Structures are given as structure tokens and as C-alpha cells.
């Protein structure tokens, strides 16, 4: 039995922190993950009142001894890591030691647990106040019960959706966990009625397909086409709908990396790229994709709910996934119907390149949207000459001179990237280590909260905090380098809250301002490589100017230089 210890401050402060308890579904997710980490073979979930009244998760996992049971409610108490290095090789779902602690604070909670060969014990907490352990009769395993979620934080209660919506989120969590763990049995009971039941499936090569049938229904699942790439420590197994069986929404798309459900823009881009010839508007592929990748090739420690993932090389992941989907589709259309079950097959030819896997130096995914042709001003090869006033980058090419305003160029790049993310409906965001409080007059705070959806589209997650403040929980990922976040968000809220602004206009302004703030500051020094890279990236932009229209580049050609020096033979103006 693993022993729980409280993480030292220097370890937990390096783990992306934040609130894991948002709604009943996120609670169910955390509890199911705990059960899976405890090696449960069966997990049953019961809810009442869409989880707002009761959530009960029972498992037959390893259970906890009495002293661990008493410790598990403490903040940063975890049996899963003890040093930061462990994070690198993490095999468990949990590792922050936060879920039970956070839940204990906002509900009436009880945990009963019995380790194999031990006695059963029960602890409870009422709004964070811990009630001492007492003996409990039970089978080995653990039952966690959460009653009256958010009873002591009514503001958060208000953010829960309708019962129907919350129930459907909970079902989605169960479906997702079931797909990732076919050998575990899952069930869901809602107000006494069993609504989902996925019996455990014996480990076999077809286990995944069987589980897919149970979750999607055998009609839909039977129509999916399998695809498999298996080589060099990388395995990608997908089940995807052929072009004639697309769905009306994106709801039926699941991505798993090493069994963890994840969201990543690059995965979706790869899928839609592979479907670009086949897909009509408003038609969406169905896919369940299981990626097994070397742990060092990605980072999941970017979001407390651990859904977001960063790949070290997005380009390789893109190629790999779109290649697997394309070859599955090619087979399905060649055969004229669903292909036979997955079997190991060689990787698509264009994937078997000399390029190493997960090459850290390769470019990020924006390059997939390159313009087919370079603009006229771009005349490589360039030789980097240096920087003036740490603001302008100077290059030579073909005997002429090119000068770039590094801030304007960076702004343009971020502007296009961010605008593309917004129009694709998926701004990548990052959760702040600590919520950022912003003081506002009460009326303004109310107004801002009413704009939550629009701010959400822009990548900002805002929560109420008292009457005269809001908390900023997440910001667009491109803010990585920004230091004056607070000032920026203050200004953003200012004009977002102005009802006179047309929605479109304020959005455009927001995007411009955000790109500007996030851009490399003039006065940052750049290496030669970075300078050349910036120039190269700028050529793929729609315009070589900052979003406000300031030029980002100008050039003096060879002839122009000769003319300026009245060289003999120079062509006169
Ligand atoms: P984390 O999962 O990040 O470690 P949690 O707050 O979710 O943090 O849980 C704290 C600890 O309680 C876990 O590390 C684990 O040791 C123990 N625990 C929680 N749920 C269970 C369970 N269902 N079975 C056995 N142990 C559990
Ligand atoms: Mg956990």
C-alpha cells in the first residue's frame, strides 16, 4: 500500500495549482481518477440532484489504512509523488494532493476506506472541519461521498448549469474514463436509476473496440475505421468515422495520451486536416484516438484539471496523427466500406522521414497554415547583421538592406495566431498559479461577470470574488512572457464592459491589444537564430505590419543603395 505524505512546499509550488472542483462532473472525474490510481477493477458512481445534492463513488481498489485516511484530506497530501523529479515519470492520474482537500472545504464529505487485510474506517469533513475517524464495516475498497456541494460558497453554486446539463457532463466523464480503461467496470446511477453500465472487459487486443461499442452503441462503433501506427516507442491507435458517416457536432471526439484524456488544438487540427477533402460544413468526424508516447515527449503539468497537454514537438504529433487518419481513410475508401480490425502496419510513407521524433527544434503548428507563396518583399537568403537600439533587426540579402521592427513583427505574429485560435473556437489558455484579483466598482464587477462567455472566447476565465473584485483564473497561453498582466486585463475589462462598443469592434481591439502586450518588448535582445526565425515567420503573415498598421519591415534594394551613393551605372530614379 502506498503511503501518503504531505508534499514539501518547494515541490507543490512547482506544480500548476488551481481549482480542481468546478462542478459535479469535475468532482466525479477526480474521484474516478483516485479509484483508478488505487487499481480498482470496478467503480460505481451514484448521484442525486445531478450531483449537486449527492455524489458517491465506490471502488474496490487498494483502500487506505487509518492513518492515511486521516491524512488524505490535508492539502498537498498525496501518495503519488514525493519529489519534483517524480513528475517526469508519472504514471498516476493524481499527483497534486488537492482534490480531497479542496472538496472537504466546500461540501459535507465522508470517506470510508478499508485496505486489504485491514479494518474499515470512516472520516468526515463538514465545510473543511475534519471529524475524527471512527470504525466502519465495509468490503475492501473506498467510498467517497460528497453531499451539498458548495453549500458554504453560494456564489459558486450559481455557476452550476441546469440539472440536465450537469448530468450530461457527468455521463461524459464516465464515458471518457471508460474508453481509457476498458478493463475496469463502470456504472452510473442517477436518482436511483442506473443510466450507464459498462462491464469490465478482459484484457485483449479487441478490448478497446468492445468498450467503444458499449459507449457509442454497436451501430456507430461498428462503422468506425481503425488505424494503427506502432513504432519506436510510439503507438497510435485510432477509430475514426469514414467520410460518409460524419456527425453533426464535435461531441464524439476523444483523445487520450498514455490513457489520460487530453485536449490539444494540434490534435484537432491534424484530424480536420486529414478530413479536409471529405468534410462538408457542419459535419464532424467521430474519433477515439489513443496515443502512447514517451513520457518525455509531452508535458501535462500545465493545468490543474490536467486536460491540456503540451507536446515538445507539435509538428511531429500533427504529422503522425493526420498520417494515421489519412491512411485509415484511404483504406476505408479503397475497400468501399469499413475496414477490418486494426492490425500493425507500416507507418505512412511521408511519416517515415529522416526527421527524428519529437525534435525540439522543429516549428510549432502555426506553420501548417503557411501561405502557399512567399510575399514579394521576402528575398532569402538573409544574413543577420545585428540589432540597433535593441529594437530594430538589420539583415543583408542580395546586396540590399532589410530592417525589421522586432516588436511590430512579433505583434503581427501573435495577432494572427491568436485571431486564428479564436475563430477556430479554441484559444489555448493557461491557468495562473494563483488567481489574479482585480478590484472594480461593484457595478463594473457585475458587468464583467455578465461578459464571462465573451471573455471565455478570448481565453480569459474570470470568477466572481467578493462584491468589488473579480478573480482572473486563466489567460491566453500566449501570455507566457507578459509581465504587466494586471494592467492589460484592467484595460481589456474597461472596453469589454463598454456597452457602446460593437461586439466585433471590441473583440478586434481586444485581440490587437493582447497581441501587443504579449509581444516581445522592443529592447529585448534577440539571438541571430531568433532574428532569422522572426523574419521567416513574418513572411507567412497576411501583412508585414503590426495590427495597428505600423510597418514591421522595410528594405533598400541593391540598386537603390547604388543610386543613393551615385555610383557610376546606377539607374537614376
Ligand atoms: P492526489 O490524487 O493528487 O494524490 P487526492 O486529494 O485526490 O490527491 O487524494 C489524496 C490521497 O488520498 C491520494 O494520493 C491517495 O493516496 C489517497 N486516496 C484518495 N482516493 C483514494 C481511493 N479511492 N483509494 C485509495 N486511496 C485513495
Ligand atoms: Mg486525486
Coordinates of C-alpha atoms and ligand atoms in Angstrom, one line a residue:
X1 CA 0.0 0.0 0.0
X2 CA 1.5 3.4 -0.9
X3 CA 1.9 5.8 2.0
X4 CA 0.6 9.3 1.9
X5 CA 2.9 12.2 2.8
X6 CA 2.4 15.9 2.6
X7 CA 4.4 17.4 -0.2
X8 CA 7.1 19.8 0.8
X9 CA 6.4 23.4 -0.3
X10 CA 9.1 23.6 -2.9
X11 CA 7.5 20.6 -4.7
X12 CA 3.9 21.7 -4.7
X13 CA 4.7 25.3 -5.5
X14 CA 6.1 24.0 -8.8
X15 CA 3.0 22.1 -9.8
X16 CA 0.5 24.1 -11.7
X17 CA -2.0 24.9 -9.0
X18 CA -5.6 25.8 -9.2
X19 CA -9.1 24.8 -8.5
X20 CA -10.0 21.3 -9.5
X21 CA -13.5 21.5 -8.1
X22 CA -15.7 23.4 -10.5
X23 CA -18.8 21.4 -10.9
X24 CA -20.2 18.0 -10.1
X25 CA -18.6 16.5 -13.2
X26 CA -15.1 17.7 -12.2
X27 CA -15.7 16.1 -8.8
X28 CA -16.7 12.8 -10.4
X29 CA -13.6 13.0 -12.6
X30 CA -11.3 13.5 -9.6
X31 CA -12.9 10.7 -7.6
X32 CA -12.9 8.3 -10.5
X33 CA -9.2 9.1 -11.1
X34 CA -8.4 8.3 -7.5
X35 CA -10.2 5.0 -7.8
X36 CA -8.2 4.2 -10.9
X37 CA -5.0 5.2 -9.3
X38 CA -6.0 2.8 -6.5
X39 CA -6.1 0.0 -9.1
X40 CA -9.8 -0.5 -8.8
X41 CA -11.4 -3.1 -11.0
X42 CA -14.9 -1.7 -10.6
X43 CA -16.0 1.9 -10.0
X44 CA -19.6 2.8 -9.3
X45 CA -20.9 6.4 -9.3
X46 CA -24.2 7.4 -7.8
X47 CA -25.6 10.9 -8.0
X48 CA -28.7 12.7 -6.7
X49 CA -29.9 16.0 -7.9
X50 CA -27.5 16.0 -10.8
X51 CA -24.6 15.7 -8.3
X52 CA -25.5 18.9 -6.6
X53 CA -27.1 17.1 -3.7
X54 CA -25.1 13.8 -3.5
X55 CA -22.1 12.3 -5.3
X56 CA -21.0 8.9 -4.2
X57 CA -18.1 7.0 -5.7
X58 CA -17.3 3.5 -4.6
X59 CA -14.4 1.3 -5.7
X60 CA -12.8 -2.0 -4.9
X61 CA -9.3 -0.6 -5.0
X62 CA -6.4 -0.8 -2.6
X63 CA -8.1 1.3 0.1
X64 CA -6.4 3.3 2.8
X65 CA -5.1 2.4 6.3
X66 CA -6.4 4.5 9.1
X67 CA -3.5 6.9 9.3
X68 CA -3.5 7.5 5.6
X69 CA -7.3 8.1 5.7
X70 CA -6.7 10.8 8.3
X71 CA -4.0 12.4 6.2
X72 CA -5.7 12.3 2.8
X73 CA -7.9 15.4 3.5
X74 CA -4.8 17.6 4.1
X75 CA -3.7 20.0 1.4
X76 CA -0.9 18.5 -0.8
X77 CA -1.3 15.1 0.8
X78 CA -0.5 12.5 -1.8
X79 CA 0.9 9.1 -2.0
X80 CA 1.8 9.6 -5.7
X81 CA 4.8 11.8 -5.8
X82 CA 7.3 12.9 -3.2
X83 CA 9.9 14.8 -5.3
X84 CA 9.6 17.1 -8.3
X85 CA 11.6 14.6 -10.4
X86 CA 8.8 12.1 -9.9
X87 CA 6.6 14.3 -12.1
X88 CA 8.7 13.4 -15.1
X89 CA 7.9 9.8 -14.9
X90 CA 4.4 10.0 -13.6
X91 CA 2.1 7.1 -14.2
X92 CA -0.8 8.0 -12.0
X93 CA -3.7 10.4 -12.7
X94 CA -3.5 12.3 -9.5
X95 CA -0.4 13.9 -8.1
X96 CA -1.3 17.2 -6.5
X97 CA -2.9 16.0 -3.4
X98 CA -5.5 18.7 -3.8
X99 CA -8.8 17.1 -4.8
X100 CA -9.9 15.7 -1.5
X101 CA -8.7 18.7 0.4
X102 CA -10.5 21.1 -1.9
X103 CA -13.7 19.0 -1.8
X104 CA -13.6 18.8 2.0
X105 CA -13.7 22.6 2.1
X106 CA -16.8 23.1 0.0
X107 CA -19.1 20.2 0.9
X108 CA -20.1 17.8 3.6
X109 CA -17.9 14.9 2.9
X110 CA -17.3 11.4 4.2
X111 CA -14.7 8.8 3.2
X112 CA -14.9 5.2 4.2
X113 CA -12.0 3.0 3.3
X114 CA -10.6 -0.4 4.0
X115 CA -7.3 -1.7 2.9
X116 CA -7.0 -5.4 2.1
X117 CA -6.3 -7.3 5.3
X118 CA -7.1 -4.2 7.4
X119 CA -10.1 -2.7 9.2
X120 CA -12.6 -0.3 7.7
X121 CA -12.5 3.4 8.9
X122 CA -14.5 6.5 8.2
X123 CA -13.5 10.1 8.3
X124 CA -15.7 13.1 7.5
X125 CA -15.4 16.8 7.0
X126 CA -18.1 19.4 7.2
X127 CA -17.1 22.5 5.2
X128 CA -13.5 21.8 5.9
X129 CA -13.8 20.9 9.6
X130 CA -12.5 17.4 10.0
X131 CA -14.4 14.9 12.1
X132 CA -12.2 12.2 13.6
X133 CA -12.0 8.7 12.3
X134 CA -14.4 6.0 13.5
X135 CA -14.6 2.3 12.6
X136 CA -16.8 1.4 9.6
X137 CA -18.0 -2.0 8.4
X138 CA -17.3 -2.4 4.7
X139 CA -15.8 -4.5 1.9
X140 CA -12.2 -3.6 1.0
X141 CA -12.0 -0.5 -1.1
X142 CA -13.1 3.1 -0.8
X143 CA -16.3 5.1 -0.8
X144 CA -16.2 8.8 -1.0
X145 CA -19.5 10.7 -0.5
X146 CA -19.9 14.4 -1.3
X147 CA -23.1 16.0 -0.1
X148 CA -24.4 19.5 -0.6
X149 CA -21.5 20.6 -2.8
X150 CA -20.8 24.4 -2.5
X151 CA -23.3 24.7 0.4
X152 CA -21.0 27.2 2.0
X153 CA -20.0 29.0 -1.2
X154 CA -23.3 30.1 -2.7
X155 CA -21.6 32.2 -5.3
X156 CA -20.1 29.1 -6.9
X157 CA -23.4 27.3 -6.7
X158 CA -24.8 29.9 -9.0
X159 CA -22.4 28.9 -11.7
X160 CA -23.7 25.4 -12.0
X161 CA -25.7 24.7 -15.0
X162 CA -29.2 23.1 -15.2
X163 CA -29.6 19.6 -13.9
X164 CA -29.8 18.2 -17.4
X165 CA -26.6 19.9 -18.4
X166 CA -24.7 18.8 -15.2
X167 CA -25.9 15.2 -15.6
X168 CA -24.8 15.1 -19.2
X169 CA -21.4 16.4 -18.2
X170 CA -21.1 13.6 -15.6
X171 CA -22.1 11.0 -18.2
X172 CA -19.4 12.4 -20.5
X173 CA -16.8 12.0 -17.7
X174 CA -17.8 8.3 -17.2
X175 CA -17.8 7.6 -20.9
X176 CA -14.4 9.1 -21.3
X177 CA -12.9 7.2 -18.3
X178 CA -14.5 4.0 -19.6
X179 CA -12.9 4.4 -23.0
X180 CA -9.5 4.9 -21.4
X181 CA -9.9 1.9 -19.1
X182 CA -11.7 -0.9 -20.8
X183 CA -10.6 -3.5 -18.2
X184 CA -12.4 -1.5 -15.5
X185 CA -16.1 -1.8 -14.9
X186 CA -18.1 1.5 -14.6
X187 CA -21.6 2.3 -13.7
X188 CA -23.7 5.4 -13.1
X189 CA -26.9 5.7 -11.1
X190 CA -28.8 8.9 -11.1
X191 CA -31.6 9.4 -8.6
X192 CA -31.7 5.6 -8.0
X193 CA -31.9 4.8 -11.7
X194 CA -29.0 3.1 -13.5
X195 CA -28.2 5.2 -16.5
X196 CA -24.8 3.8 -17.6
X197 CA -23.3 0.4 -17.2
X198 CA -20.0 -0.7 -18.8
X199 CA -19.0 -4.1 -17.5
X200 CA -15.2 -4.8 -17.2
X201 CA -13.6 -6.3 -20.3
X202 CA -10.9 -8.9 -20.1
X203 CA -7.6 -7.6 -21.5
X204 CA -7.4 -8.5 -25.1
X205 CA -6.4 -6.8 -28.4
X206 CA -10.1 -6.2 -29.1
X207 CA -10.9 -4.8 -25.6
X208 CA -10.9 -1.2 -26.9
X209 CA -13.3 -2.0 -29.7
X210 CA -15.7 -3.7 -27.3
X211 CA -15.6 -0.8 -25.0
X212 CA -16.2 1.6 -27.9
X213 CA -19.3 -0.4 -28.8
X214 CA -20.6 -0.2 -25.3
X215 CA -20.1 3.6 -25.2
X216 CA -21.1 4.6 -28.7
X217 CA -23.6 1.8 -29.5
X218 CA -22.6 -1.0 -31.7
X219 CA -24.1 0.7 -34.8
X220 CA -21.9 3.7 -34.7
X221 CA -18.8 1.9 -33.3
X222 CA -19.1 -0.8 -35.9
X223 CA -18.9 1.8 -38.7
X224 CA -15.6 3.2 -37.4
X225 CA -12.4 2.5 -39.3
X226 CA -9.3 1.5 -37.3
X227 CA -5.9 2.9 -38.0
X228 CA -2.6 1.9 -36.2
X229 CA 0.9 3.1 -36.2
X230 CA 3.3 1.3 -33.9
X231 CA 7.0 2.0 -33.9
X232 CA 9.9 3.3 -31.9
X233 CA 8.2 3.7 -28.6
X234 CA 5.2 5.5 -30.3
X235 CA 1.9 3.8 -30.8
X236 CA -1.2 5.5 -32.2
X237 CA -4.4 3.6 -32.3
X238 CA -7.5 5.3 -33.7
X239 CA -11.0 4.5 -34.6
X240 CA -12.5 7.1 -37.0
X241 CA -15.7 7.6 -38.9
X242 CA -15.4 7.2 -42.7
X243 CA -16.4 10.3 -44.7
X244 CA -19.9 9.0 -45.3
X245 CA -20.6 8.7 -41.5
X246 CA -19.8 12.1 -40.1
X247 CA -21.6 13.5 -37.1
X248 CA -23.4 16.8 -36.6
X249 CA -21.2 18.0 -33.8
X250 CA -17.7 17.7 -32.3
X251 CA -19.0 15.9 -29.3
X252 CA -17.8 12.5 -30.4
X253 CA -14.1 13.1 -30.4
X254 CA -11.9 11.6 -27.7
X255 CA -8.2 12.0 -27.4
X256 CA -6.1 10.0 -25.0
X257 CA -2.4 10.3 -24.4
X258 CA -1.0 7.5 -22.3
X259 CA -4.6 6.9 -21.1
X260 CA -5.1 10.4 -20.0
X261 CA -8.0 12.3 -21.7
X262 CA -6.5 15.4 -23.2
X263 CA -7.4 18.5 -25.2
X264 CA -5.0 19.9 -27.7
X265 CA -5.5 22.1 -30.6
X266 CA -2.9 20.3 -32.7
X267 CA -4.7 17.0 -32.4
X268 CA -7.9 18.5 -33.7
X269 CA -6.1 20.3 -36.4
X270 CA -4.5 17.1 -37.5
X271 CA -7.9 15.4 -37.7
X272 CA -9.6 18.2 -39.6
X273 CA -6.6 18.5 -41.9
X274 CA -6.8 14.8 -42.8
X275 CA -10.6 15.3 -43.5
X276 CA -10.2 18.5 -45.4
X277 CA -11.2 16.9 -48.7
X278 CA -14.1 14.9 -47.3
X279 CA -15.9 17.1 -44.9
X280 CA -18.9 19.3 -45.6
X281 CA -19.7 22.3 -43.4
X282 CA -21.2 21.4 -40.1
X283 CA -20.0 17.8 -40.4
X284 CA -17.6 16.5 -37.9
X285 CA -15.6 13.3 -37.7
X286 CA -16.2 10.8 -34.9
X287 CA -12.9 9.7 -33.4
X288 CA -11.4 7.8 -30.5
X289 CA -7.6 8.2 -30.6
X290 CA -5.2 6.5 -28.2
X291 CA -1.7 7.8 -28.3
X292 CA 1.1 6.1 -26.4
X293 CA 4.1 8.4 -26.4
X294 CA 7.4 8.5 -24.5
X295 CA 6.7 10.4 -21.2
X296 CA 9.4 12.9 -22.0
X297 CA 7.7 13.9 -25.3
X298 CA 4.9 15.9 -23.6
X299 CA 4.0 17.8 -20.5
X300 CA 0.6 17.6 -18.8
X301 CA 1.6 19.6 -15.8
X302 CA 0.1 22.8 -17.3
X303 CA -3.4 22.7 -16.0
X304 CA -4.8 21.6 -12.7
X305 CA -7.6 19.6 -14.3
X306 CA -4.7 18.1 -16.3
X307 CA -6.6 18.1 -19.6
X308 CA -4.3 20.3 -21.5
X309 CA -1.2 18.8 -22.9
X310 CA 1.9 20.4 -24.4
X311 CA 3.9 18.4 -26.9
X312 CA 7.5 19.0 -27.2
X313 CA 7.1 18.8 -31.0
X314 CA 3.7 19.7 -32.2
X315 CA 4.7 19.2 -35.8
X316 CA 5.6 15.5 -35.3
X317 CA 2.4 14.9 -33.4
X318 CA 0.4 16.6 -36.2
X319 CA 2.1 14.6 -38.9
X320 CA 1.7 11.4 -37.0
X321 CA -2.0 11.8 -36.3
X322 CA -3.0 13.2 -39.6
X323 CA -1.0 10.5 -41.3
X324 CA -2.7 7.8 -39.3
X325 CA -6.2 9.2 -40.0
X326 CA -5.4 9.6 -43.7
X327 CA -4.2 6.1 -44.1
X328 CA -7.3 4.8 -42.3
X329 CA -9.5 6.9 -44.6
X330 CA -7.6 5.7 -47.7
X331 CA -8.2 2.1 -46.7
X332 CA -11.8 2.7 -46.0
X333 CA -12.5 4.3 -49.3
X334 CA -10.3 1.8 -51.2
X335 CA -12.3 -1.1 -49.7
X336 CA -15.5 0.8 -50.1
X337 CA -16.7 0.1 -46.6
X338 CA -15.5 -0.4 -43.0
X339 CA -12.0 -1.9 -42.9
X340 CA -11.2 -5.0 -41.0
X341 CA -10.0 -4.8 -37.4
X342 CA -6.8 -2.9 -36.6
X343 CA -3.5 -4.7 -37.3
X344 CA 0.0 -3.5 -37.1
X345 CA 1.0 -1.9 -40.3
X346 CA 3.9 0.2 -41.6
X347 CA 3.7 3.9 -40.9
X348 CA 2.6 6.1 -43.9
X349 CA 5.5 6.8 -46.2
X350 CA 5.6 10.6 -45.7
X351 CA 5.9 9.9 -42.0
X352 CA 8.9 7.7 -42.3
X353 CA 11.2 10.6 -42.8
X354 CA 14.7 11.1 -41.6
X355 CA 13.4 13.7 -39.1
X356 CA 13.8 12.5 -35.5
X357 CA 10.8 12.0 -33.4
X358 CA 9.9 14.9 -31.2
X359 CA 12.6 17.1 -32.4
X360 CA 12.7 20.0 -30.0
X361 CA 13.9 22.4 -32.7
X362 CA 11.0 21.9 -35.1
X363 CA 8.5 24.6 -35.7
X364 CA 5.2 24.8 -33.9
X365 CA 1.9 24.0 -35.6
X366 CA 1.1 27.5 -36.9
X367 CA 3.4 26.6 -39.8
X368 CA 0.7 24.3 -41.1
X369 CA -1.3 27.3 -42.2
X370 CA 1.5 28.8 -44.2
X371 CA 0.7 30.9 -47.2
X372 CA 1.5 28.9 -50.3
X373 CA 3.7 31.6 -51.7
X374 CA 6.2 33.9 -50.1
X375 CA 5.5 37.7 -50.3
X376 CA 7.4 39.9 -52.8
X377 CA 9.5 41.6 -50.1
X378 CA 10.9 38.3 -48.9
X379 CA 14.2 37.5 -50.7
X380 CA 16.3 34.9 -49.0
X381 CA 19.0 34.0 -48.2
X382 CA 19.4 36.6 -45.4
X383 CA 22.5 37.4 -43.4
X384 CA 21.8 38.8 -40.0
X385 CA 23.9 41.9 -39.4
X386 CA 22.8 42.9 -35.9
X387 CA 20.4 44.9 -33.8
X388 CA 20.0 48.7 -33.4
X389 CA 18.9 50.1 -30.1
X390 CA 17.7 46.6 -29.2
X391 CA 14.6 47.4 -31.3
X392 CA 15.5 47.0 -35.0
X393 CA 17.0 44.0 -36.7
X394 CA 19.2 44.5 -39.7
X395 CA 19.7 42.0 -42.5
X396 CA 21.5 41.8 -45.8
X397 CA 20.2 40.0 -48.8
X398 CA 21.3 40.1 -52.4
X399 CA 23.4 43.2 -51.8
X400 CA 20.4 45.1 -50.3
X401 CA 19.5 46.1 -46.7
X402 CA 16.4 45.0 -44.8
X403 CA 15.4 46.4 -41.4
X404 CA 12.7 44.9 -39.2
X405 CA 10.9 46.4 -36.2
X406 CA 11.0 43.4 -33.9
X407 CA 8.1 44.5 -31.7
X408 CA 5.8 45.2 -34.6
X409 CA 6.7 41.8 -36.2
X410 CA 6.2 39.9 -33.0
X411 CA 2.9 41.7 -32.5
X412 CA 1.7 40.7 -36.0
X413 CA 2.6 37.1 -35.4
X414 CA 0.8 36.8 -32.1
X415 CA -2.2 38.7 -33.5
X416 CA -2.6 36.2 -36.3
X417 CA -2.1 33.2 -34.1
X418 CA -4.5 34.4 -31.5
X419 CA -7.1 35.5 -34.1
X420 CA -6.9 32.1 -35.7
X421 CA -7.4 30.4 -32.4
X422 CA -10.4 32.5 -31.6
X423 CA -12.0 31.9 -35.0
X424 CA -11.4 28.1 -34.6
X425 CA -13.2 28.3 -31.3
X426 CA -10.3 27.1 -29.2
X427 CA -7.9 29.6 -27.7
X428 CA -5.2 27.8 -25.8
X429 CA -5.2 29.0 -22.3
X430 CA -3.0 28.7 -19.3
X431 CA -4.2 28.6 -15.7
X432 CA -2.5 31.1 -13.4
X433 CA -0.6 29.7 -10.5
X434 CA -2.6 32.0 -8.2
X435 CA -5.9 33.7 -9.2
X436 CA -5.2 37.3 -10.0
X437 CA -7.5 39.6 -8.1
X438 CA -8.7 42.8 -9.9
X439 CA -10.5 45.4 -7.9
X440 CA -13.5 47.1 -9.6
X441 CA -16.6 49.1 -8.6
X442 CA -19.4 46.7 -7.7
X443 CA -21.4 47.6 -10.8
X444 CA -18.4 47.1 -13.1
X445 CA -17.7 43.7 -11.5
X446 CA -21.3 42.6 -12.2
X447 CA -21.0 43.8 -15.8
X448 CA -17.8 41.9 -16.3
X449 CA -19.3 38.8 -14.9
X450 CA -22.1 39.1 -17.4
X451 CA -19.4 39.1 -20.1
X452 CA -17.9 35.9 -18.9
X453 CA -18.8 34.0 -22.1
X454 CA -17.3 36.6 -24.4
X455 CA -14.2 36.7 -22.2
X456 CA -14.1 32.9 -22.3
X457 CA -14.0 33.0 -26.1
X458 CA -10.9 35.2 -25.8
X459 CA -9.2 32.8 -23.4
X460 CA -9.9 34.6 -20.1
X461 CA -11.5 32.8 -17.3
X462 CA -13.0 35.2 -14.7
X463 CA -14.7 34.3 -11.5
X464 CA -16.5 36.5 -9.0
X465 CA -14.6 37.5 -5.9
X466 CA -16.5 39.5 -3.4
X467 CA -18.7 42.4 -4.5
X468 CA -16.0 44.7 -5.7
X469 CA -13.5 42.4 -7.4
X470 CA -13.1 39.5 -9.8
X471 CA -10.5 36.8 -10.0
X472 CA -8.7 36.0 -13.2
X473 CA -8.1 32.3 -13.3
X474 CA -6.8 31.7 -16.8
X475 CA -5.4 33.8 -19.6
X476 CA -4.5 33.0 -23.2
X477 CA -1.4 30.9 -23.4
X478 CA 0.4 33.4 -25.5
X479 CA 0.8 35.5 -22.3
X480 CA 3.7 33.4 -21.3
X481 CA 6.1 36.3 -21.4
X482 CA 3.8 39.1 -20.4
X483 CA 4.7 40.8 -17.1
X484 CA 2.1 43.5 -16.9
X485 CA -0.9 41.2 -16.9
X486 CA -2.8 43.1 -14.4
X487 CA -2.7 46.4 -16.3
X488 CA -3.6 44.6 -19.5
X489 CA -6.6 42.8 -18.1
X490 CA -7.7 46.0 -16.4
X491 CA -7.8 47.7 -19.8
X492 CA -9.4 44.8 -21.5
X493 CA -12.2 44.8 -19.0
X494 CA -12.6 48.5 -19.4
X495 CA -13.5 48.4 -23.0
X496 CA -15.2 45.0 -22.9
X497 CA -17.5 46.5 -20.4
X498 CA -18.4 49.5 -22.5
X499 CA -21.8 48.8 -24.0
X500 CA -21.3 51.4 -26.7
X501 CA -18.7 49.2 -28.3
X502 CA -19.9 47.0 -31.0
X503 CA -19.1 43.4 -30.2
X504 CA -16.9 42.9 -33.3
X505 CA -15.0 46.1 -32.7
X506 CA -14.3 45.4 -29.1
X507 CA -13.1 41.9 -30.0
X508 CA -10.8 43.2 -32.7
X509 CA -9.4 45.8 -30.2
X510 CA -9.0 43.1 -27.5
X511 CA -7.1 40.9 -29.9
X512 CA -4.9 43.7 -31.0
X513 CA -4.1 44.9 -27.5
X514 CA -3.5 41.4 -26.2
X515 CA -1.1 40.6 -29.1
X516 CA 0.7 43.9 -28.4
X517 CA 1.1 43.3 -24.7
X518 CA 2.2 39.8 -25.2
X519 CA 4.7 40.6 -27.9
X520 CA 8.4 40.7 -27.3
X521 CA 9.1 44.2 -25.9
X522 CA 11.2 46.4 -28.0
X523 CA 14.5 46.4 -26.1
X524 CA 14.7 42.6 -25.8
X525 CA 17.8 41.3 -27.3
X526 CA 17.5 38.5 -29.7
X527 CA 20.0 35.9 -30.9
X528 CA 20.9 35.6 -34.5
X529 CA 18.7 32.5 -34.8
X530 CA 15.7 34.2 -33.2
X531 CA 16.1 37.1 -35.5
X532 CA 16.2 35.0 -38.6
X533 CA 13.3 33.0 -37.4
X534 CA 11.2 36.1 -36.8
X535 CA 11.9 37.3 -40.3
X536 CA 10.9 33.9 -41.7
X537 CA 7.7 33.8 -39.6
X538 CA 6.7 37.3 -40.8
X539 CA 6.7 36.2 -44.4
X540 CA 3.8 33.8 -43.6
X541 CA 1.7 36.6 -42.1
X542 CA -1.1 38.3 -44.1
X543 CA 0.6 41.6 -43.9
X544 CA 4.1 42.7 -42.8
X545 CA 2.8 45.3 -40.4
X546 CA 1.7 45.4 -36.8
X547 CA -2.1 45.1 -36.3
X548 CA -2.5 48.8 -35.9
X549 CA -0.9 49.3 -39.3
X550 CA 2.6 50.3 -38.4
X551 CA 5.1 48.7 -40.9
X552 CA 7.2 45.9 -39.5
X553 CA 9.7 45.9 -42.2
X554 CA 11.3 47.9 -45.0
X555 CA 14.0 47.2 -47.5
X556 CA 16.6 49.1 -49.6
X557 CA 17.4 47.0 -52.6
X558 CA 20.9 46.8 -54.2
X559 CA 20.0 49.2 -57.0
X560 CA 18.6 51.7 -54.5
X561 CA 21.8 51.6 -52.5
X562 CA 23.9 52.2 -55.6
X563 CA 21.7 55.1 -56.6
X564 CA 22.0 56.7 -53.1
X565 CA 25.7 56.7 -53.4
X566 CA 25.6 58.0 -57.0
X567 CA 27.5 55.0 -58.2
X568 CA 28.5 55.0 -61.8
X569 CA 26.0 53.0 -63.7
X570 CA 23.3 53.3 -61.1
X571 CA 19.8 53.5 -62.6
X572 CA 18.5 57.1 -61.9
X573 CA 15.2 57.4 -60.1
Ligands
LIG1 P1 -3.9 13.0 -5.4 O1 -4.8 12.1 -6.2 O2 -3.4 14.2 -6.3 O3 -2.7 12.3 -4.7 P2 -6.2 13.5 -3.7 O4 -6.5 14.6 -2.8 O5 -7.1 13.2 -4.9 O6 -4.7 13.8 -4.3 O7 -6.0 12.2 -2.9 C1 -5.1 12.2 -1.8 C2 -4.6 10.8 -1.5 O8 -5.6 10.0 -0.9 C3 -4.1 10.0 -2.7 O9 -2.7 10.3 -3.0 C4 -4.3 8.6 -2.3 O10 -3.2 8.1 -1.5 C5 -5.5 8.6 -1.3 N1 -6.8 8.2 -2.0 C6 -7.7 9.1 -2.5 N2 -8.7 8.4 -3.0 C7 -8.4 7.1 -2.9 C8 -9.1 5.8 -3.2 N3 -10.3 5.8 -3.9 N4 -8.5 4.7 -2.9 C9 -7.3 4.7 -2.2 N5 -6.6 5.8 -1.9 C10 -7.2 7.0 -2.2
LIG2 MG1 -6.6 12.6 -6.9

